[in-house]
Amino acid sequence: MAAHFGRRLRKGAATTAVAAAAVAALSASQAPGATGDDHGRQATAGASAPVPDPTGDDATGNSPYYTDLPPLNSPNPSPSPSAGTPVAQGAAEAGIPATVLDAYKKAEAELRASKPGCNLPWQLLAAIGKVESGQARGGEVDASGTTLRPILGPVLDGNGFALIKDTDHGAYDGNAQYDQAVGPMQFIPSTWAWAGRDGNGDGKKDPNNIYDAALAAGHYLCRGDRDLSQAADLHSAILGYNNSQDYLNTVLSWMEYYSKGTYSVPDGTGAAPGHRSDDGTPRTTPASPAEPANPHQGEPGSKDQGGRPSPSPTPSKPGGGQDGGDPAPRPPGTPDPTTPTPTDTVDHLENAGTATAGLTATAGDAFTGTISTRAETKAGAAVAKVRIRFTISGDTDATFTGGEDVATVATDSKGVAKAPALQAGEKTGDFKVTATVVGRSLKGVDYQATVTERSADTLTAATNGDTTLTCTPGGAFADQVQLKATYKGAVADKVAATATLIKSATDATENDKGPYFKDATTGKAVRTLTGLKTDAKGLLTLPKLYADDTTGTFLLRVTTPGGGTLTVQLTVAADGTATASPSPSPSASAGS
């Protein structure tokens, strides 16, 4: 079905007025959290001025975007107009292709579960999707959400745009010389490398899939401790996506518009924008070798990926000129792609003060040390404004703050990039963090780190140790033993523990007679239990104890990493009584 193109030109005072009005409306209504659905806490008035993302790792490489603004009139959803009836402009713009809208809402739901404090509204994803790709070209996606044709941004060769040399060997954008933004949410390959997500459960992270791209965009916007119901965090997140005040105003305008009402339309029938931030001057982009974006691109009268006429039947040279002609002039202030970039001047990376012995943290805790890398020239001079990628590898679930295992940070004026704080997971063991230069094949720097077990240095009986338990040989103890674990006086939660029926105070080998636990599956006698863990209050309740036909006094010992030990004395009497009491240094041995 042919797409319905709703192209409108709003420039000069009209553009500024509409954007200003939208932003003012957002501020007045505290709209970052005030949408048609409940998105949690509302924003507070008087937020600080927006600032760009501090990591220097923008999503799009500041690629051009669509500048069309929403209609002045509020949307009036009309999902089922009668056949032949023209659809009002406001209603057409409020319609979002069904699969695309579903991807935004699913991403919001996943972020509500995984990062509830972020308060991500799907209307923000819809606004970004609108200005980045016109909602995947009006919903030109298949049933799984993958675009029918690749959506590629301009070549980031410094000729009118940012200069970002190839970082993915053309894997995502089909360009092995320079990077291009890819897919409906327009991620550059170096950002997708760590931000990419599998949103449709097919086992792949594909920037050309709207489910994957929308979920990745949600996680990208929710990095760190951002709360998008707060205006300052919302603005910072949007500017991190594309560092432009006009971009911020345009996204806020569409977010406000969608928050007032929208509905789904069939895939392929969404309204497509027509004007870009580069004044509508399109640039031909090399298509992926596997699937060209437009097999007729470059032919007279053909159109590029955004539905605009191709400017020339002749492909551009990397420098921007035509074959046999002079290079196209660069706008003032744009970099010369033939001039070495800061990244080109880097000769090696050095450890910038991280402990050589490695970093250590207990499971579940934050690492106190930081990882810093310095980019240097061959002469040892610092190189600023170079993107350093930090990658976690190893058999643990440690992450950077925000749950990522890859982070990209720009070096400062001293050539130093500091990785985000490390957070230990529950899996113990060694792992490493490798620092590399984005866009170069230089040797990286490895940093070692270790996640150790949670510890308890003290175990105490949480129940009255003098309680008399009644049982006969061959019976069961009436009550269960409960312990409390602490470490340096504080509650020790999720600490592993081992409980063993031992032979004597001086012989900690397992006893082969007397009290026992039952295997949960087979019901057979078990006298050593592993895999036990204290709860959030540091408490551990042992399974029920049973007695065989042997009478006498027996010992149960519980130990934890960190030195916590408690020995419980058990007595099985022929007269039908049994006792269990803590015995810090018992001298009794197992009876017979």
Coordinates of C-alpha atoms in Angstrom, one line a residue:
M1 CA 0.0 0.0 0.0
A2 CA 1.4 3.4 -1.0
A3 CA 2.5 5.6 1.9
H4 CA 0.6 8.7 2.6
F5 CA 3.1 11.6 2.5
G6 CA 2.2 14.5 4.7
R7 CA 4.9 17.1 3.9
R8 CA 4.8 20.5 5.4
L9 CA 7.4 23.3 5.3
R10 CA 7.8 25.3 8.5
K11 CA 10.8 27.5 8.6
G12 CA 11.9 30.8 10.0
A13 CA 9.6 32.4 12.6
A14 CA 6.9 29.8 12.2
T15 CA 9.3 27.0 13.2
T16 CA 10.7 28.9 16.1
A17 CA 7.3 29.9 17.4
V18 CA 5.9 26.3 17.3
A19 CA 8.9 24.8 18.9
A20 CA 8.9 27.5 21.6
A21 CA 5.3 27.0 22.2
A22 CA 5.7 23.2 22.5
V23 CA 8.6 23.6 24.9
A24 CA 6.7 26.1 27.0
A25 CA 3.7 23.8 27.1
L26 CA 5.9 21.0 28.3
S27 CA 7.4 23.1 31.1
A28 CA 4.0 24.5 32.1
S29 CA 2.3 21.1 32.2
Q30 CA 5.4 19.2 33.5
A31 CA 4.9 17.1 30.5
P32 CA 7.9 14.8 30.5
G33 CA 5.9 12.5 32.7
A34 CA 2.4 13.7 31.9
T35 CA 1.2 11.7 28.9
G36 CA -2.0 10.0 28.1
D37 CA -0.9 7.1 30.3
D38 CA 0.5 7.1 33.8
H39 CA 4.2 7.4 33.5
G40 CA 5.0 7.8 37.2
R41 CA 6.4 10.9 38.8
Q42 CA 5.9 14.3 37.2
A43 CA 8.6 16.8 36.3
T44 CA 9.2 19.8 38.5
A45 CA 9.2 23.4 37.2
G46 CA 12.3 25.5 36.9
A47 CA 14.7 22.8 35.6
S48 CA 18.2 23.7 34.8
A49 CA 19.3 24.4 31.3
P50 CA 19.9 21.3 29.2
V51 CA 23.4 20.0 28.8
P52 CA 24.8 17.5 26.3
D53 CA 25.6 14.0 27.2
P54 CA 28.9 13.9 29.2
T55 CA 30.2 10.7 27.7
G56 CA 30.8 12.1 24.2
D57 CA 29.1 9.0 22.8
D58 CA 26.0 10.3 21.0
A59 CA 23.7 7.8 19.4
T60 CA 23.5 9.3 15.9
G61 CA 26.9 10.9 15.4
N62 CA 24.8 14.2 15.2
S63 CA 23.5 13.1 11.8
P64 CA 20.9 15.2 10.0
Y65 CA 17.3 14.7 11.1
Y66 CA 13.8 15.6 9.9
T67 CA 12.7 19.1 11.0
D68 CA 9.0 18.9 10.2
L69 CA 6.9 20.0 13.2
P70 CA 3.5 18.7 14.3
P71 CA 0.4 20.5 13.2
L72 CA -0.7 23.5 15.3
N73 CA -4.0 21.8 16.0
S74 CA -4.2 19.1 18.6
P75 CA -4.5 15.5 17.2
N76 CA -8.0 14.3 16.8
P77 CA -7.6 10.5 16.4
S78 CA -9.8 9.1 13.7
P79 CA -8.6 5.6 13.2
S80 CA -11.4 4.5 10.8
P81 CA -12.2 7.2 8.3
S82 CA -14.8 6.2 5.7
A83 CA -13.5 5.2 2.3
G84 CA -12.6 8.2 0.1
T85 CA -12.8 10.7 3.0
P86 CA -9.6 12.8 3.2
V87 CA -7.8 12.4 6.5
A88 CA -7.3 15.7 8.4
Q89 CA -3.6 16.6 8.7
G90 CA -3.7 16.4 12.5
A91 CA -5.3 13.0 12.5
A92 CA -2.8 11.7 9.9
E93 CA 0.2 12.9 11.8
A94 CA -1.2 11.3 15.0
G95 CA -1.3 7.9 13.4
I96 CA 1.7 5.7 13.9
P97 CA 2.3 2.5 12.0
A98 CA 1.0 -0.5 14.0
T99 CA 4.3 -2.5 14.2
V100 CA 6.3 0.6 15.0
L101 CA 3.9 1.7 17.7
D102 CA 3.9 -1.8 19.2
A103 CA 7.7 -1.7 19.3
Y104 CA 7.7 1.6 21.2
K105 CA 5.2 0.4 23.8
K106 CA 7.0 -2.9 24.3
A107 CA 10.2 -1.0 24.9
E108 CA 8.5 1.2 27.5
A109 CA 7.1 -1.9 29.2
E110 CA 10.6 -3.6 29.3
L111 CA 12.2 -0.4 30.7
R112 CA 9.4 -0.1 33.3
A113 CA 10.5 -3.5 34.6
S114 CA 14.2 -3.3 34.3
K115 CA 14.7 0.4 35.1
P116 CA 11.5 1.7 36.7
G117 CA 13.2 4.8 38.1
C118 CA 13.8 6.1 34.5
N119 CA 10.1 6.7 33.8
L120 CA 10.5 6.3 30.1
P121 CA 7.4 7.2 28.1
W122 CA 6.9 5.5 24.7
Q123 CA 5.9 9.0 23.4
L124 CA 9.6 9.9 23.7
L125 CA 10.6 7.0 21.5
A126 CA 7.9 7.9 19.0
A127 CA 9.1 11.5 18.9
I128 CA 12.7 10.4 18.2
G129 CA 11.6 7.8 15.7
K130 CA 9.6 10.5 13.9
V131 CA 12.5 12.9 13.5
E132 CA 15.1 10.2 12.8
S133 CA 13.4 8.2 10.2
G134 CA 9.7 9.3 9.8
Q135 CA 8.6 6.2 11.9
A136 CA 10.7 3.8 9.7
R137 CA 9.5 5.6 6.5
G138 CA 5.9 5.5 7.5
G139 CA 6.1 1.9 8.7
E140 CA 7.9 0.1 5.8
V141 CA 8.7 -2.9 8.0
D142 CA 8.0 -6.6 7.8
A143 CA 6.0 -8.7 10.3
S144 CA 9.1 -9.1 12.5
G145 CA 9.7 -5.3 12.5
T146 CA 12.7 -5.3 10.1
T147 CA 12.8 -2.4 7.6
L148 CA 12.1 -3.5 4.1
R149 CA 15.0 -1.4 2.9
P150 CA 18.0 -0.3 4.9
I151 CA 17.7 3.2 6.3
L152 CA 21.1 4.9 6.2
G153 CA 22.2 8.4 7.2
P154 CA 24.7 10.4 5.3
V155 CA 28.3 9.4 5.1
L156 CA 30.0 10.9 8.1
D157 CA 33.1 11.9 6.2
G158 CA 33.4 15.4 7.6
N159 CA 32.1 17.0 4.4
G160 CA 29.2 18.9 5.9
F161 CA 28.7 16.4 8.6
A162 CA 30.7 14.9 11.5
L163 CA 33.9 13.0 10.7
I164 CA 33.6 9.4 12.0
K165 CA 35.9 6.9 10.3
D166 CA 34.7 3.3 10.0
T167 CA 34.4 1.4 13.3
D168 CA 32.5 -1.7 12.2
H169 CA 34.3 -2.7 8.9
G170 CA 31.0 -2.0 7.2
A171 CA 29.1 -4.7 9.0
Y172 CA 26.1 -2.5 9.8
D173 CA 26.2 0.3 7.2
G174 CA 28.0 -1.3 4.3
N175 CA 30.7 1.4 4.4
A176 CA 34.2 0.3 5.3
Q177 CA 35.6 3.8 5.1
Y178 CA 33.3 6.0 7.1
D179 CA 30.4 5.4 9.5
Q180 CA 26.8 6.1 8.8
A181 CA 23.8 6.1 11.1
V182 CA 21.7 2.9 10.6
G183 CA 18.1 1.9 11.0
P184 CA 14.8 3.5 12.1
M185 CA 16.4 5.0 15.3
Q186 CA 19.6 6.0 13.4
F187 CA 22.4 4.5 15.6
I188 CA 26.0 4.9 14.5
P189 CA 27.8 1.5 14.5
S190 CA 30.2 2.3 17.4
T191 CA 27.2 3.2 19.6
W192 CA 25.1 0.2 18.5
A193 CA 28.1 -2.0 19.4
W194 CA 27.3 -1.5 23.1
A195 CA 23.8 -0.1 23.1
G196 CA 22.2 -2.7 20.8
R197 CA 19.4 -4.9 22.2
D198 CA 17.3 -7.9 21.1
G199 CA 13.8 -6.5 21.3
N200 CA 11.9 -9.2 19.4
G201 CA 13.5 -12.3 20.9
D202 CA 15.0 -13.6 17.7
G203 CA 18.5 -13.9 19.3
K204 CA 19.9 -11.0 17.1
K205 CA 20.6 -7.3 17.8
D206 CA 19.7 -5.7 14.5
P207 CA 19.7 -1.9 14.2
N208 CA 17.4 -2.3 11.2
N209 CA 14.7 -3.9 13.3
I210 CA 12.3 -1.5 15.0
Y211 CA 11.8 -3.7 18.1
D212 CA 15.6 -4.0 18.6
A213 CA 16.2 -0.3 17.8
A214 CA 13.4 1.0 20.0
L215 CA 14.6 -1.1 23.0
A216 CA 18.2 0.0 22.4
A217 CA 17.1 3.7 22.3
G218 CA 15.2 3.2 25.5
H219 CA 18.2 1.8 27.3
Y220 CA 20.4 4.5 25.8
L221 CA 18.1 7.3 27.1
C222 CA 17.9 5.6 30.5
R223 CA 21.6 5.3 31.2
G224 CA 22.9 5.9 34.7
D225 CA 20.4 7.3 37.2
R226 CA 18.3 9.4 34.8
D227 CA 14.7 10.0 35.6
L228 CA 13.0 11.2 32.4
S229 CA 10.1 12.6 34.4
Q230 CA 12.5 15.3 35.4
A231 CA 13.1 18.0 32.7
A232 CA 16.8 18.3 33.2
D233 CA 17.4 14.5 32.7
L234 CA 15.0 14.4 29.8
H235 CA 16.8 17.2 28.0
S236 CA 20.2 15.7 28.7
A237 CA 19.1 12.3 27.3
I238 CA 17.7 13.9 24.1
L239 CA 20.8 16.0 23.6
G240 CA 22.9 12.9 24.1
Y241 CA 21.0 11.3 21.2
N242 CA 21.8 14.3 18.9
N243 CA 23.5 17.3 20.4
S244 CA 21.5 20.2 18.9
Q245 CA 19.2 22.6 20.6
D246 CA 16.9 22.6 17.6
Y247 CA 16.8 18.8 17.7
L248 CA 15.8 19.0 21.4
N249 CA 13.0 21.4 20.6
T250 CA 11.8 19.3 17.7
V251 CA 11.7 16.1 19.7
L252 CA 9.9 17.8 22.6
S253 CA 7.3 19.2 20.1
W254 CA 6.5 15.7 18.8
M255 CA 6.6 14.1 22.3
E256 CA 4.0 16.7 23.4
Y257 CA 1.9 16.2 20.3
Y258 CA 1.8 12.4 20.7
S259 CA 1.1 12.7 24.4
K260 CA -2.2 14.3 23.5
G261 CA -3.5 11.3 21.6
T262 CA -2.5 8.9 18.9
Y263 CA -3.6 5.7 17.3
S264 CA -2.2 2.9 15.1
V265 CA -2.5 2.8 11.3
P266 CA -1.6 -0.1 8.9
D267 CA 2.1 -0.5 8.3
G268 CA 3.3 1.4 5.2
T269 CA 0.6 4.1 5.5
G270 CA 2.1 6.4 8.0
A271 CA 2.7 10.1 7.2
A272 CA 6.3 10.7 6.2
P273 CA 8.3 13.9 6.8
G274 CA 9.9 15.8 4.0
H275 CA 12.5 18.3 5.3
R276 CA 15.8 17.7 7.0
S277 CA 18.1 19.7 9.2
D278 CA 20.7 20.0 6.4
D279 CA 18.2 22.2 4.5
G280 CA 16.8 19.4 2.6
T281 CA 19.9 18.8 0.6
P282 CA 20.1 15.0 0.3
R283 CA 23.4 13.1 -0.1
T284 CA 23.6 9.8 -1.8
T285 CA 24.9 7.1 0.5
P286 CA 26.5 3.8 -0.5
A287 CA 24.1 0.9 0.0
S288 CA 24.9 -2.3 1.8
P289 CA 26.4 -4.8 -0.7
A290 CA 23.9 -7.4 0.4
E291 CA 20.8 -5.2 -0.1
P292 CA 21.0 -1.8 -1.7
A293 CA 18.9 0.9 -0.2
N294 CA 17.6 1.9 -3.6
P295 CA 18.7 -0.1 -6.7
H296 CA 18.0 3.0 -8.9
Q297 CA 19.6 5.5 -6.6
G298 CA 21.7 8.0 -8.7
E299 CA 19.6 7.6 -11.8
P300 CA 17.9 10.8 -13.1
G301 CA 14.5 11.2 -11.5
S302 CA 15.1 8.5 -8.8
K303 CA 14.6 9.2 -5.1
D304 CA 16.8 8.5 -2.1
Q305 CA 15.9 6.7 1.2
G306 CA 13.7 9.7 2.4
G307 CA 11.6 10.0 -0.7
R308 CA 13.6 13.0 -2.0
P309 CA 15.0 13.4 -5.6
S310 CA 18.6 12.2 -6.0
P311 CA 20.9 15.2 -6.6
S312 CA 23.1 13.5 -9.2
P313 CA 23.4 10.4 -11.3
T314 CA 27.1 10.1 -10.4
P315 CA 28.3 8.7 -7.1
S316 CA 30.3 11.0 -4.9
K317 CA 34.0 10.4 -4.1
P318 CA 34.9 10.0 -0.5
G319 CA 35.9 13.6 -0.4
G320 CA 32.6 14.8 -1.7
G321 CA 33.5 15.6 -5.3
Q322 CA 32.3 13.9 -8.5
D323 CA 34.6 11.6 -10.6
G324 CA 36.8 13.8 -12.8
G325 CA 35.8 17.0 -11.0
D326 CA 36.8 19.1 -8.0
P327 CA 35.8 18.2 -4.5
A328 CA 32.5 19.8 -3.4
P329 CA 33.2 22.8 -1.1
R330 CA 32.8 22.2 2.6
P331 CA 30.7 24.5 4.7
P332 CA 32.8 26.7 7.0
G333 CA 33.9 25.0 10.2
T334 CA 33.6 21.4 9.0
P335 CA 36.7 19.2 9.2
D336 CA 38.8 18.3 6.3
P337 CA 38.7 14.5 5.9
T338 CA 42.2 14.5 4.6
T339 CA 43.5 16.1 7.9
P340 CA 44.4 13.6 10.6
T341 CA 41.8 13.5 13.4
P342 CA 42.8 13.2 17.1
T343 CA 42.0 9.5 16.8
D344 CA 44.5 9.2 13.9
T345 CA 47.3 10.7 16.1
V346 CA 46.9 8.1 18.9
D347 CA 49.9 5.8 19.0
H348 CA 49.1 3.8 22.2
L349 CA 47.0 3.7 25.4
E350 CA 48.4 3.8 28.9
N351 CA 47.0 2.9 32.3
A352 CA 46.2 6.2 33.9
G353 CA 46.4 5.3 37.5
T354 CA 44.3 2.2 38.0
A355 CA 45.6 -0.2 40.6
T356 CA 47.9 -2.7 38.9
A357 CA 46.9 -5.4 41.4
G358 CA 43.4 -5.3 40.1
L359 CA 40.1 -4.2 41.5
T360 CA 38.1 -6.3 44.0
A361 CA 34.5 -6.1 45.2
T362 CA 32.1 -8.4 47.1
A363 CA 29.3 -9.8 45.1
G364 CA 26.4 -7.3 44.8
D365 CA 28.6 -4.3 45.8
A366 CA 30.0 -1.4 43.8
F367 CA 33.7 -1.3 43.1
T368 CA 35.4 1.5 44.9
G369 CA 38.3 1.8 42.4
T370 CA 38.1 3.4 39.0
I371 CA 39.5 2.5 35.6
S372 CA 41.3 5.2 33.7
T373 CA 43.1 5.1 30.4
R374 CA 45.3 7.8 28.8
A375 CA 45.5 8.2 25.0
E376 CA 49.0 9.3 23.9
T377 CA 50.9 10.1 20.7
K378 CA 54.1 8.3 19.8
A379 CA 56.0 11.1 21.7
G380 CA 53.9 10.6 24.8
A381 CA 51.7 13.7 24.4
A382 CA 48.1 13.5 25.6
V383 CA 45.3 13.2 22.9
A384 CA 42.0 14.8 23.8
K385 CA 38.6 14.1 22.2
V386 CA 39.3 10.5 21.4
R387 CA 36.6 7.9 22.0
I388 CA 37.7 5.0 24.2
R389 CA 35.6 1.9 24.4
F390 CA 35.7 -0.1 27.7
T391 CA 34.5 -3.7 27.3
I392 CA 33.9 -6.2 30.1
S393 CA 34.7 -9.8 29.5
G394 CA 34.8 -12.9 31.7
D395 CA 32.5 -15.4 33.4
T396 CA 30.8 -13.0 35.9
D397 CA 27.8 -10.7 35.7
A398 CA 29.6 -7.6 36.6
T399 CA 28.5 -4.5 34.6
F400 CA 29.1 -0.8 34.5
T401 CA 26.6 1.5 36.3
G402 CA 23.4 1.3 34.3
G403 CA 23.7 -2.4 33.5
E404 CA 25.9 -2.2 30.4
D405 CA 28.9 -4.3 29.7
V406 CA 30.4 -1.9 27.1
A407 CA 30.8 1.9 27.5
T408 CA 32.4 4.5 25.4
V409 CA 33.9 7.7 26.9
A410 CA 35.7 10.6 25.3
T411 CA 39.2 11.5 26.6
D412 CA 39.4 14.9 28.4
S413 CA 42.0 17.7 27.9
K414 CA 44.6 15.5 29.6
G415 CA 43.9 12.6 27.3
V416 CA 42.3 10.6 30.1
A417 CA 39.0 8.6 29.8
K418 CA 37.4 7.2 33.0
A419 CA 35.2 4.2 32.6
P420 CA 31.8 4.3 34.4
A421 CA 31.8 2.8 37.9
L422 CA 31.8 -1.0 38.0
Q423 CA 29.0 -2.9 39.8
A424 CA 29.6 -6.5 40.9
G425 CA 26.9 -9.0 40.2
E426 CA 26.2 -12.2 42.1
K427 CA 28.5 -14.5 40.1
T428 CA 32.0 -14.6 41.7
G429 CA 35.3 -14.9 39.8
D430 CA 37.7 -12.9 37.8
F431 CA 37.0 -10.7 34.8
K432 CA 38.7 -8.0 32.8
V433 CA 37.9 -4.7 31.3
T434 CA 39.7 -3.9 28.0
A435 CA 40.1 -0.3 26.8
T436 CA 40.5 0.3 23.0
V437 CA 40.4 3.3 20.7
V438 CA 37.2 3.4 18.7
G439 CA 38.0 3.4 15.0
R440 CA 41.5 2.1 15.4
S441 CA 43.2 -1.3 15.6
L442 CA 45.6 -0.4 18.3
K443 CA 46.5 -2.8 21.1
G444 CA 44.1 -2.3 24.0
V445 CA 44.9 -2.1 27.7
D446 CA 43.5 -4.8 30.1
Y447 CA 42.4 -4.2 33.6
Q448 CA 41.9 -7.2 36.0
A449 CA 39.0 -7.3 38.5
T450 CA 37.6 -9.9 40.9
V451 CA 34.2 -10.5 42.4
T452 CA 34.5 -12.2 45.7
E453 CA 31.9 -14.1 47.8
R454 CA 29.7 -12.4 50.2
S455 CA 31.0 -12.9 53.7
A456 CA 29.8 -13.3 57.3
D457 CA 32.3 -13.2 60.2
T458 CA 29.7 -14.1 62.9
L459 CA 26.9 -16.6 63.1
T460 CA 24.5 -16.6 66.1
A461 CA 21.4 -18.7 67.0
A462 CA 18.3 -16.8 66.0
T463 CA 16.1 -19.0 68.2
N464 CA 16.3 -20.0 71.9
G465 CA 19.1 -22.6 72.0
D466 CA 17.8 -24.2 75.2
T467 CA 14.5 -25.2 73.7
T468 CA 13.9 -28.9 74.3
L469 CA 13.0 -30.8 71.2
T470 CA 11.0 -33.9 71.4
C471 CA 11.7 -36.9 69.3
T472 CA 12.3 -40.6 69.5
P473 CA 15.1 -42.5 67.7
G474 CA 13.9 -42.8 64.1
G475 CA 11.7 -39.7 64.5
A476 CA 12.0 -36.0 63.6
F477 CA 13.1 -32.9 65.6
A478 CA 10.1 -30.7 66.3
D479 CA 11.7 -27.4 65.4
Q480 CA 14.2 -26.2 62.8
V481 CA 17.5 -24.5 63.5
Q482 CA 17.6 -20.8 62.6
L483 CA 20.8 -18.7 62.4
K484 CA 21.6 -15.1 61.9
A485 CA 24.7 -13.9 59.9
T486 CA 26.5 -10.6 60.3
Y487 CA 29.6 -9.1 58.9
K488 CA 31.4 -6.4 61.0
G489 CA 28.2 -6.0 62.9
A490 CA 26.0 -5.5 59.9
V491 CA 23.4 -7.9 58.5
A492 CA 25.0 -10.2 56.0
D493 CA 22.5 -11.0 53.3
K494 CA 22.8 -13.6 50.5
V495 CA 25.8 -15.2 52.1
A496 CA 26.5 -18.8 51.1
A497 CA 26.5 -21.3 54.0
T498 CA 27.3 -25.0 54.5
A499 CA 25.8 -27.2 57.2
T500 CA 27.4 -30.5 58.1
L501 CA 26.8 -33.1 60.8
I502 CA 30.3 -33.6 62.0
K503 CA 32.0 -36.4 64.0
S504 CA 33.4 -34.2 66.9
A505 CA 34.6 -30.8 67.8
T506 CA 38.1 -31.7 66.6
D507 CA 37.1 -33.8 63.7
A508 CA 35.0 -31.9 61.1
T509 CA 34.5 -34.8 58.8
E510 CA 31.0 -35.9 58.0
N511 CA 29.3 -38.2 60.5
D512 CA 27.8 -41.3 59.1
K513 CA 25.2 -41.8 61.8
G514 CA 22.9 -39.9 64.0
P515 CA 20.7 -36.9 62.9
Y516 CA 20.4 -36.1 59.2
F517 CA 18.6 -34.0 56.6
K518 CA 16.5 -35.5 53.8
D519 CA 17.3 -35.1 50.2
A520 CA 14.4 -33.1 48.7
T521 CA 14.2 -35.3 45.7
T522 CA 15.1 -38.8 46.8
G523 CA 14.3 -38.6 50.6
K524 CA 17.6 -40.2 51.4
A525 CA 19.7 -39.2 54.4
V526 CA 22.0 -36.2 53.8
R527 CA 24.5 -35.0 56.4
T528 CA 26.0 -32.1 54.4
L529 CA 24.0 -29.3 52.9
T530 CA 25.6 -26.8 50.4
G531 CA 24.1 -24.0 48.4
L532 CA 22.4 -22.5 51.5
K533 CA 22.0 -18.7 51.6
T534 CA 20.9 -16.2 54.1
D535 CA 17.9 -14.0 53.3
A536 CA 17.7 -10.2 53.1
K537 CA 17.7 -10.0 57.0
G538 CA 20.7 -12.3 57.3
L539 CA 18.6 -15.2 58.5
L540 CA 19.0 -18.8 57.6
T541 CA 16.5 -21.5 58.5
L542 CA 17.8 -25.0 58.1
P543 CA 15.6 -27.8 56.7
K544 CA 14.0 -30.2 59.2
L545 CA 16.3 -32.6 61.0
Y546 CA 15.6 -36.3 61.5
A547 CA 17.1 -38.9 63.8
D548 CA 18.1 -42.5 62.9
D549 CA 18.1 -45.2 65.5
T550 CA 21.4 -44.1 67.1
T551 CA 21.1 -42.3 70.5
G552 CA 23.6 -39.9 71.9
T553 CA 25.0 -36.4 71.5
F554 CA 25.8 -35.1 68.0
L555 CA 27.2 -31.9 66.5
L556 CA 25.9 -29.8 63.6
R557 CA 28.3 -27.2 62.3
V558 CA 27.4 -24.2 60.0
T559 CA 30.1 -22.2 58.2
T560 CA 30.2 -19.2 55.9
P561 CA 32.9 -17.5 53.8
G562 CA 34.6 -14.9 56.0
G563 CA 35.0 -17.1 59.1
G564 CA 31.4 -17.3 60.4
T565 CA 31.0 -20.6 62.4
L566 CA 28.3 -21.9 64.7
T567 CA 28.1 -25.4 66.2
V568 CA 24.8 -26.7 67.4
Q569 CA 24.7 -29.6 69.9
L570 CA 22.0 -32.2 69.3
T571 CA 21.0 -34.9 71.7
V572 CA 18.8 -37.9 70.8
A573 CA 17.5 -39.7 73.9
A574 CA 15.9 -43.1 74.1
D575 CA 13.2 -41.7 76.4
G576 CA 11.9 -39.7 73.5
T577 CA 13.5 -36.3 74.2
A578 CA 16.1 -34.4 72.2
T579 CA 17.7 -31.1 72.6
A580 CA 19.4 -28.7 70.2
S581 CA 21.5 -25.8 71.5
P582 CA 24.3 -23.7 70.2
S583 CA 27.7 -24.8 71.4
P584 CA 30.5 -22.4 70.4
S585 CA 33.2 -24.7 71.6
P586 CA 31.6 -28.1 72.3
S587 CA 33.6 -31.0 73.6
A588 CA 31.0 -33.6 73.1
S589 CA 31.5 -36.1 70.4
A590 CA 28.9 -38.3 68.6
G591 CA 27.4 -41.0 70.7
S592 CA 26.6 -44.5 69.7

